[in-house]
Amino acid sequence: MNLSILVLLPFLGAALPPLAERFRASRTLLALSAAALPALALALMVAPARRVIAGETVLSSLQWLPSLGLDLAFRLDGLALMFAMLVLGIGLLIILYARYYLSADEKAGRFYAYLLLFMGAMLGVVTSDNLLLLVVFWELTSLSSFLLIGFWSHNSGARKGARMALTVTGLGGLALLAGVLLIGQVVGSYSLGEALASGDAIRASGLYPLILCLVLLGIFTKSAQFPFHFWLPHAMAAPTPVSAYLHSATMVKAGVFLLARFYPMLAGTNLWFDLVTLAGMATLLWGALAALFQHDLKGRLAYSTISHLGLITLLFGLNTELAAVAAVFHIINHATFKASLFMAAGIIDHETGTRDMRRINGLWRYMPYTAVLAMVASAAMAGVPLLNGFLSKEMFFAETLQSDRLGALSWVLPLGATLGGVLSVAYSARFIHDVFFNGEPVNLPKFPPHEPPRYMKVPVEILVALCVAVGVFPALTVAGLLAVAGTATLGGTLPEYHLSIWHGFNLPLLMSVIALVGGVLVYSQRQRLFRWHARLPEINANLIFERAMQAVAGFAGALSGRLRNGSLQTYVAWLLAVVSLVLLTQLGPRLLSGDRALLPLDGVALLAGAMLIVAAVITAILHRHRMTAIMSISVVGLVVSLVFVRFSAPDLALTQLSVEVVTVMLLILAMYFLPVRTSAESGVFRVFRDLFLSVVVGGGVGVMAFAMMTSDFNSISGFFLENAKPGGGGTNVVNVILVDFRGFDTFGEITVLGIAAMGIYALLKDLKLTSPRADSTGRPWARDAHPLVLVTISRPLLPLALLVSVYIFLRGHNLPGGGFIAGLVTSVALLLQYVASGVGWMHHRMPGDYHPVVALGLLLAGITGVASWLFGHPFLTSTFDYIHWPLVGKFEVASAMLFDTGVFLTVVGATLLMLANLGKLSLLDDKGAGTGAGNDPDQTGQRGGA
């Protein structure tokens, strides 16, 4: 089975809950619609999971951009399997839990959609076999988590927490991207498998310190390691299902996953030990100490999560194989007991109306069943024997004792580990005693509290049962999964270890006893500790972050205020000034001309050049007379088209001419709302500044063009000329390049065109503009909106123009033409009908909404690219064949024609979406002015334009 299907299913599933919500489905049906495809993904993973357990690594790949090293490559080894099970398994439990947690008036469909987007992104991270693809999914987790944390957008804390999380993890993602690019430079490939096999080469490279620091920045920001830990507590403003999912088993685990995944290629050096161990120890102790003093239930769990992530990071930093296995084991254990604790905290909040531990006392009497579940999970977090947390913590203690990297100071590691264990027991004891015992509840918003709905407790029950099962029967429950995950992490054979409850009387057991006893003693002295903590200066990370953001925004505002004054002329001047600086500093005498001979000057070339110069000068001189300037500047485009014809580039000439017509129509429609003539606004300084910039830039570009045209160069045109017919099935090299060789570029360009058109449509929609009622001399515009002569001539031209467009489209693969030119010709023909007959006349005969046309064009182009994967070829690989039709004879059929159809539809839809809606503004303006109808009774009168 192709692993890409597993990753794709949650993304597809994200569309189901909003759709079900639109049809007013019940909350249960919404949850079922959200769980359907993740459950299917979990079921489909059974078969490849058996192969992984047997020691095999399952690989699948779809070629995307092989020349850039970017393929849709996925791998399912032991580590990926372990994380995929956590992502899907706990994700399904969260969906069930959210069914009862979310209130009836909340947008549950949107919530589930965000959750499934995040689930798909996390699956992509853990299964990616391409480093660039991994970074793409990594950033998707940041974006989707931003949506989840800020789901309660009415809450200021949620908005700020989401922004903080996105800022910190987003900046870390940029550092990770830089590190991955450097890894690709060293290895020569972005394949994860090749990178893992090249660990020695990476560590021996001079770029290794920079690579390590960049990658660790990405890891530490995502997994909330000191000093980047501050964002996680503020993310607790999210709904509890989000916290239970993101901050126990998925998002914050993405960082430690990357530590495990990159362990074979980056670990094993002193620099790794110093950076990772130091960050892990600092995070372990700081998070544990802060958790003890939190009064908010989720705040305490957030800091305890930070502490345990520090423990995992510390284990990876110890540079021993068994420590890495222990880290992987604790990832599993922490996901189970922390997810159950978050959900238990959500139940308490749901039933009491508060998370303040100073008020929710004595809940044992009211919620005994929930109390038992929460206490078992807390005991697992504290490392109590017979629970899963005890086993991995004993391995943690043992590995700190074995480490000798610090020499005489090696005792610091077991001392810090024991202190972290003491604090872990103390804050776990506080959760158990303060919440479920310690007197009676104090002023609860909801009183008396009671047990939640039956099925709301099921996810907690399952996870707590796993805590007990792994703690009592580790060899039967988790040993197999841990073995394959550990093997994948180490990239080799596993060290010898034993998962058992009893290892005899030894130092790790003594450390566990000290942690348990010491934690209880610390908790017994909590009042003194609270008073000591109250005397410490308060560090408000949120306030510091907000001030930093405001400072950055203030600086950016001040800078942009100096550079941005609302004048397009000023913006262009800044741009040209930079270009002028480059030209003046880089152009030298050796670049002024090359060795190639010049072509002889003929009368036609001289005339065209003179027309070009005269038109440009007229445009500059008469730029305040807008219509005159538009007419003169159009001469420039016409002459450029003729130059293309002169040098045997008919495709470029057709494209330039079509673009010129559309551009002139756009300018005329826009100028309709502006004064025909403007007064002089430029002072003397601005005139001389503009003159200087125009001379330098124009002269510099001219010199560069002359130097390039007179210099010898190695062209890649030979490759395209030789391969256009055998490789693309067409003799029109330009078209074959656009739809085949550089088809991905074209796909990106039409995507940008569609996005730009929709953006312009959004700007024009409901825009109210008032156009001038007279020309520059005061004469009123004609009342006849649609002159009979224009209407009479334009309507017969439509079928003729469409016929020409079809002809240009069909011949484009072998002769000048193609989808882009045909689309522009069709657009001009339809726009002429808008101008001649009006919006009303057109909309009576064809739909006025061109969004579906753009979408269909992009969809066709995308389907063409995806279809090539079905045959094992890279994205957008084209094919062709020849068939014999009756009467027609031999006829070529190419898959590129479908792609070119997508280009055609996108160009038509985008052009009309922009220009037709710009023309509508004149219709709205005329309605507001109360103008009469034109000479066609089925349309509203309007002066010119559409």
mmCIF file of C-alpha atoms in Angstrom, residues 185-426:
data_model
loop_
_atom_site.group_PDB
_atom_site.id
_atom_site.type_symbol
_atom_site.label_atom_id
_atom_site.label_comp_id
_atom_site.label_asym_id
_atom_site.label_seq_id
_atom_site.Cartn_x
_atom_site.Cartn_y
_atom_site.Cartn_z
ATOM 1 C CA GLN A 185 24.559 20.355 0.493
ATOM 2 C CA VAL A 186 26.804 18.050 2.525
ATOM 3 C CA VAL A 187 25.073 14.780 1.614
ATOM 4 C CA GLY A 188 24.256 15.698 -1.974
ATOM 5 C CA SER A 189 20.665 14.562 -1.570
ATOM 6 C CA TYR A 190 17.557 15.396 0.430
ATOM 7 C CA SER A 191 16.620 11.765 0.853
ATOM 8 C CA LEU A 192 16.263 10.991 4.556
ATOM 9 C CA GLY A 193 17.632 7.481 4.053
ATOM 10 C CA GLU A 194 20.795 8.789 2.405
ATOM 11 C CA ALA A 195 21.196 11.472 5.062
ATOM 12 C CA LEU A 196 20.900 8.909 7.879
ATOM 13 C CA ALA A 197 23.539 6.776 6.180
ATOM 14 C CA SER A 198 25.858 9.798 5.864
ATOM 15 C CA GLY A 199 26.168 10.611 9.555
ATOM 16 C CA ASP A 200 29.971 10.334 9.528
ATOM 17 C CA ALA A 201 30.256 12.699 6.563
ATOM 18 C CA ILE A 202 27.961 15.255 8.229
ATOM 19 C CA ARG A 203 29.827 15.141 11.539
ATOM 20 C CA ALA A 204 33.162 15.469 9.718
ATOM 21 C CA SER A 205 31.954 18.455 7.700
ATOM 22 C CA GLY A 206 33.008 21.968 8.615
ATOM 23 C CA LEU A 207 29.320 22.909 8.440
ATOM 24 C CA TYR A 208 28.397 20.466 11.215
ATOM 25 C CA PRO A 209 28.335 23.029 14.078
ATOM 26 C CA LEU A 210 26.121 25.363 12.054
ATOM 27 C CA ILE A 211 23.870 22.504 10.926
ATOM 28 C CA LEU A 212 23.499 21.247 14.492
ATOM 29 C CA CYS A 213 22.675 24.670 15.912
ATOM 30 C CA LEU A 214 20.079 25.385 13.216
ATOM 31 C CA VAL A 215 18.386 22.003 13.561
ATOM 32 C CA LEU A 216 18.370 22.253 17.360
ATOM 33 C CA LEU A 217 16.767 25.692 17.135
ATOM 34 C CA GLY A 218 13.909 24.140 15.208
ATOM 35 C CA ILE A 219 13.660 21.255 17.677
ATOM 36 C CA PHE A 220 13.902 23.329 20.855
ATOM 37 C CA THR A 221 11.285 25.855 19.745
ATOM 38 C CA LYS A 222 8.823 23.133 18.764
ATOM 39 C CA SER A 223 9.338 21.051 21.908
ATOM 40 C CA ALA A 224 9.355 24.070 24.240
ATOM 41 C CA GLN A 225 12.907 23.615 25.487
ATOM 42 C CA PHE A 226 14.560 26.283 27.614
ATOM 43 C CA PRO A 227 14.776 29.178 26.796
ATOM 44 C CA PHE A 228 11.958 28.769 24.247
ATOM 45 C CA HIS A 229 9.561 27.116 26.693
ATOM 46 C CA PHE A 230 7.429 30.172 27.445
ATOM 47 C CA TRP A 231 4.939 29.725 24.591
ATOM 48 C CA LEU A 232 3.549 26.395 25.813
ATOM 49 C CA PRO A 233 1.813 27.566 29.039
ATOM 50 C CA HIS A 234 0.099 30.372 27.136
ATOM 51 C CA ALA A 235 -1.173 27.868 24.578
ATOM 52 C CA MET A 236 -3.328 26.421 27.371
ATOM 53 C CA ALA A 237 -5.974 28.991 26.422
ATOM 54 C CA ALA A 238 -6.978 26.467 23.762
ATOM 55 C CA PRO A 239 -9.868 24.051 24.361
ATOM 56 C CA THR A 240 -8.772 21.081 26.484
ATOM 57 C CA PRO A 241 -9.046 18.533 23.614
ATOM 58 C CA VAL A 242 -6.463 20.636 21.773
ATOM 59 C CA SER A 243 -4.139 20.679 24.779
ATOM 60 C CA ALA A 244 -4.578 16.949 25.309
ATOM 61 C CA TYR A 245 -3.649 16.234 21.704
ATOM 62 C CA LEU A 246 -1.072 18.856 20.783
ATOM 63 C CA HIS A 247 0.754 19.106 24.083
ATOM 64 C CA SER A 248 1.011 15.476 25.053
ATOM 65 C CA ALA A 249 1.304 13.259 22.003
ATOM 66 C CA THR A 250 1.813 15.325 18.883
ATOM 67 C CA MET A 251 2.992 18.896 18.372
ATOM 68 C CA VAL A 252 5.452 19.200 21.232
ATOM 69 C CA LYS A 253 6.595 15.649 20.468
ATOM 70 C CA ALA A 254 7.514 16.690 16.923
ATOM 71 C CA GLY A 255 10.731 18.209 18.273
ATOM 72 C CA VAL A 256 11.803 15.131 20.227
ATOM 73 C CA PHE A 257 10.763 13.010 17.246
ATOM 74 C CA LEU A 258 13.277 14.940 15.174
ATOM 75 C CA LEU A 259 15.920 14.359 17.860
ATOM 76 C CA ALA A 260 15.246 10.647 17.473
ATOM 77 C CA ARG A 261 15.046 10.758 13.679
ATOM 78 C CA PHE A 262 18.266 12.751 13.246
ATOM 79 C CA TYR A 263 20.078 10.866 16.013
ATOM 80 C CA PRO A 264 22.168 8.665 13.642
ATOM 81 C CA MET A 265 23.359 11.641 11.599
ATOM 82 C CA LEU A 266 23.956 14.320 14.264
ATOM 83 C CA ALA A 267 24.553 12.610 17.622
ATOM 84 C CA GLY A 268 27.808 11.269 18.992
ATOM 85 C CA THR A 269 29.842 14.469 19.326
ATOM 86 C CA ASN A 270 30.813 16.583 22.304
ATOM 87 C CA LEU A 271 28.929 19.531 20.831
ATOM 88 C CA TRP A 272 25.742 17.447 20.657
ATOM 89 C CA PHE A 273 26.237 16.348 24.266
ATOM 90 C CA ASP A 274 26.876 19.884 25.507
ATOM 91 C CA LEU A 275 23.981 21.583 23.733
ATOM 92 C CA VAL A 276 21.307 18.904 24.053
ATOM 93 C CA THR A 277 22.121 17.805 27.593
ATOM 94 C CA LEU A 278 22.358 21.356 28.908
ATOM 95 C CA ALA A 279 19.044 22.363 27.317
ATOM 96 C CA GLY A 280 17.377 19.175 28.532
ATOM 97 C CA MET A 281 18.581 19.533 32.125
ATOM 98 C CA ALA A 282 17.633 23.210 32.333
ATOM 99 C CA THR A 283 14.180 22.466 30.896
ATOM 100 C CA LEU A 284 13.659 19.469 33.188
ATOM 101 C CA LEU A 285 14.372 21.414 36.373
ATOM 102 C CA TRP A 286 12.794 24.736 35.403
ATOM 103 C CA GLY A 287 9.597 23.120 34.179
ATOM 104 C CA ALA A 288 9.293 20.912 37.274
ATOM 105 C CA LEU A 289 9.885 23.814 39.664
ATOM 106 C CA ALA A 290 7.394 26.060 37.862
ATOM 107 C CA ALA A 291 4.774 23.282 37.788
ATOM 108 C CA LEU A 292 4.816 23.030 41.575
ATOM 109 C CA PHE A 293 3.639 26.631 41.992
ATOM 110 C CA GLN A 294 0.911 26.679 39.332
ATOM 111 C CA HIS A 295 -2.643 27.078 40.601
ATOM 112 C CA ASP A 296 -4.243 26.484 37.205
ATOM 113 C CA LEU A 297 -4.732 22.787 36.441
ATOM 114 C CA LYS A 298 -3.750 23.077 32.776
ATOM 115 C CA GLY A 299 -0.932 25.466 33.634
ATOM 116 C CA ARG A 300 0.517 22.850 35.985
ATOM 117 C CA LEU A 301 0.191 20.182 33.314
ATOM 118 C CA ALA A 302 1.817 22.512 30.768
ATOM 119 C CA TYR A 303 4.907 23.049 32.909
ATOM 120 C CA SER A 304 5.060 19.362 33.773
ATOM 121 C CA THR A 305 4.984 18.654 30.037
ATOM 122 C CA ILE A 306 7.898 21.045 29.571
ATOM 123 C CA SER A 307 9.774 19.206 32.316
ATOM 124 C CA HIS A 308 9.183 15.765 30.813
ATOM 125 C CA LEU A 309 10.171 17.000 27.361
ATOM 126 C CA GLY A 310 13.387 18.189 28.981
ATOM 127 C CA LEU A 311 13.872 14.699 30.432
ATOM 128 C CA ILE A 312 13.501 13.150 26.974
ATOM 129 C CA THR A 313 15.852 15.719 25.451
ATOM 130 C CA LEU A 314 18.406 15.076 28.197
ATOM 131 C CA LEU A 315 18.328 11.355 27.463
ATOM 132 C CA PHE A 316 19.020 11.915 23.778
ATOM 133 C CA GLY A 317 21.860 14.253 24.701
ATOM 134 C CA LEU A 318 23.704 11.629 26.765
ATOM 135 C CA ASN A 319 25.077 10.072 23.544
ATOM 136 C CA THR A 320 24.531 6.448 24.597
ATOM 137 C CA GLU A 321 22.422 3.902 22.771
ATOM 138 C CA LEU A 322 20.490 2.804 25.844
ATOM 139 C CA ALA A 323 19.724 6.422 26.742
ATOM 140 C CA ALA A 324 18.175 6.893 23.290
ATOM 141 C CA VAL A 325 16.046 3.759 23.808
ATOM 142 C CA ALA A 326 14.966 5.092 27.216
ATOM 143 C CA ALA A 327 14.020 8.406 25.578
ATOM 144 C CA VAL A 328 11.847 6.608 23.023
ATOM 145 C CA PHE A 329 10.230 4.590 25.840
ATOM 146 C CA HIS A 330 9.418 7.725 27.814
ATOM 147 C CA ILE A 331 7.887 9.340 24.706
ATOM 148 C CA ILE A 332 5.345 6.496 24.656
ATOM 149 C CA ASN A 333 4.698 6.636 28.403
ATOM 150 C CA HIS A 334 4.419 10.404 28.568
ATOM 151 C CA ALA A 335 1.909 10.476 25.705
ATOM 152 C CA THR A 336 -0.414 8.087 27.528
ATOM 153 C CA PHE A 337 -0.397 9.517 31.041
ATOM 154 C CA LYS A 338 -0.241 13.167 29.987
ATOM 155 C CA ALA A 339 -3.095 12.907 27.468
ATOM 156 C CA SER A 340 -5.242 11.221 30.119
ATOM 157 C CA LEU A 341 -4.347 13.923 32.653
ATOM 158 C CA PHE A 342 -5.248 16.722 30.271
ATOM 159 C CA MET A 343 -8.588 15.088 29.556
ATOM 160 C CA ALA A 344 -9.202 14.565 33.272
ATOM 161 C CA ALA A 345 -8.443 18.254 33.841
ATOM 162 C CA GLY A 346 -10.914 19.103 31.089
ATOM 163 C CA ILE A 347 -13.569 16.965 32.766
ATOM 164 C CA ILE A 348 -12.998 18.773 36.066
ATOM 165 C CA ASP A 349 -13.199 22.155 34.340
ATOM 166 C CA HIS A 350 -16.291 21.018 32.430
ATOM 167 C CA GLU A 351 -18.124 19.914 35.572
ATOM 168 C CA THR A 352 -16.967 22.584 38.037
ATOM 169 C CA GLY A 353 -16.588 25.632 35.808
ATOM 170 C CA THR A 354 -13.029 26.407 36.979
ATOM 171 C CA ARG A 355 -9.456 25.095 36.857
ATOM 172 C CA ASP A 356 -8.246 26.957 39.960
ATOM 173 C CA MET A 357 -6.740 24.354 42.301
ATOM 174 C CA ARG A 358 -7.410 26.623 45.279
ATOM 175 C CA ARG A 359 -11.153 26.197 44.690
ATOM 176 C CA ILE A 360 -11.605 22.669 43.352
ATOM 177 C CA ASN A 361 -10.934 20.790 46.585
ATOM 178 C CA GLY A 362 -12.530 17.604 47.856
ATOM 179 C CA LEU A 363 -13.777 16.358 44.495
ATOM 180 C CA TRP A 364 -13.362 12.740 45.639
ATOM 181 C CA ARG A 365 -16.814 12.959 47.205
ATOM 182 C CA TYR A 366 -18.444 14.231 44.026
ATOM 183 C CA MET A 367 -16.442 12.613 41.199
ATOM 184 C CA PRO A 368 -14.875 9.420 42.631
ATOM 185 C CA TYR A 369 -14.545 7.615 39.295
ATOM 186 C CA THR A 370 -12.785 10.539 37.626
ATOM 187 C CA ALA A 371 -10.646 10.909 40.740
ATOM 188 C CA VAL A 372 -9.365 7.337 40.480
ATOM 189 C CA LEU A 373 -8.456 7.760 36.814
ATOM 190 C CA ALA A 374 -6.685 11.061 37.429
ATOM 191 C CA MET A 375 -4.801 9.753 40.452
ATOM 192 C CA VAL A 376 -3.501 6.700 38.566
ATOM 193 C CA ALA A 377 -2.338 8.912 35.700
ATOM 194 C CA SER A 378 -0.675 11.324 38.150
ATOM 195 C CA ALA A 379 1.064 8.432 39.868
ATOM 196 C CA ALA A 380 2.372 7.284 36.489
ATOM 197 C CA MET A 381 3.710 10.776 35.887
ATOM 198 C CA ALA A 382 5.396 10.723 39.296
ATOM 199 C CA GLY A 383 7.090 7.385 38.551
ATOM 200 C CA VAL A 384 5.257 5.203 41.063
ATOM 201 C CA PRO A 385 6.064 1.463 40.715
ATOM 202 C CA LEU A 386 3.726 -0.787 38.706
ATOM 203 C CA LEU A 387 2.971 2.075 36.326
ATOM 204 C CA ASN A 388 4.633 2.857 32.997
ATOM 205 C CA GLY A 389 6.316 6.068 34.146
ATOM 206 C CA PHE A 390 8.310 4.143 36.743
ATOM 207 C CA LEU A 391 10.010 1.936 34.144
ATOM 208 C CA SER A 392 11.229 4.712 31.871
ATOM 209 C CA LYS A 393 12.286 6.896 34.805
ATOM 210 C CA GLU A 394 14.399 4.068 36.223
ATOM 211 C CA MET A 395 16.091 3.765 32.835
ATOM 212 C CA PHE A 396 16.598 7.550 32.931
ATOM 213 C CA PHE A 397 18.224 7.405 36.359
ATOM 214 C CA ALA A 398 20.450 4.523 35.291
ATOM 215 C CA GLU A 399 21.694 6.345 32.204
ATOM 216 C CA THR A 400 22.596 9.501 34.123
ATOM 217 C CA LEU A 401 24.682 7.324 36.440
ATOM 218 C CA GLN A 402 26.501 5.724 33.486
ATOM 219 C CA SER A 403 27.466 8.990 31.804
ATOM 220 C CA ASP A 404 31.069 10.123 32.319
ATOM 221 C CA ARG A 405 31.300 12.901 29.722
ATOM 222 C CA LEU A 406 31.647 15.580 32.420
ATOM 223 C CA GLY A 407 34.576 13.870 34.115
ATOM 224 C CA ALA A 408 34.824 14.908 37.744
ATOM 225 C CA LEU A 409 31.510 16.743 37.454
ATOM 226 C CA SER A 410 29.593 13.702 36.190
ATOM 227 C CA TRP A 411 27.741 13.572 39.513
ATOM 228 C CA VAL A 412 25.799 16.640 38.390
ATOM 229 C CA LEU A 413 23.671 14.582 35.985
ATOM 230 C CA PRO A 414 22.278 12.015 38.488
ATOM 231 C CA LEU A 415 21.845 14.802 41.056
ATOM 232 C CA GLY A 416 19.809 16.884 38.589
ATOM 233 C CA ALA A 417 17.834 13.822 37.533
ATOM 234 C CA THR A 418 16.982 12.993 41.147
ATOM 235 C CA LEU A 419 15.995 16.578 41.885
ATOM 236 C CA GLY A 420 13.749 16.547 38.821
ATOM 237 C CA GLY A 421 12.182 13.313 40.109
ATOM 238 C CA VAL A 422 11.571 14.883 43.520
ATOM 239 C CA LEU A 423 9.809 17.859 42.005
ATOM 240 C CA SER A 424 7.802 15.582 39.707
ATOM 241 C CA VAL A 425 6.465 13.646 42.685
ATOM 242 C CA ALA A 426 5.747 16.907 44.534
#
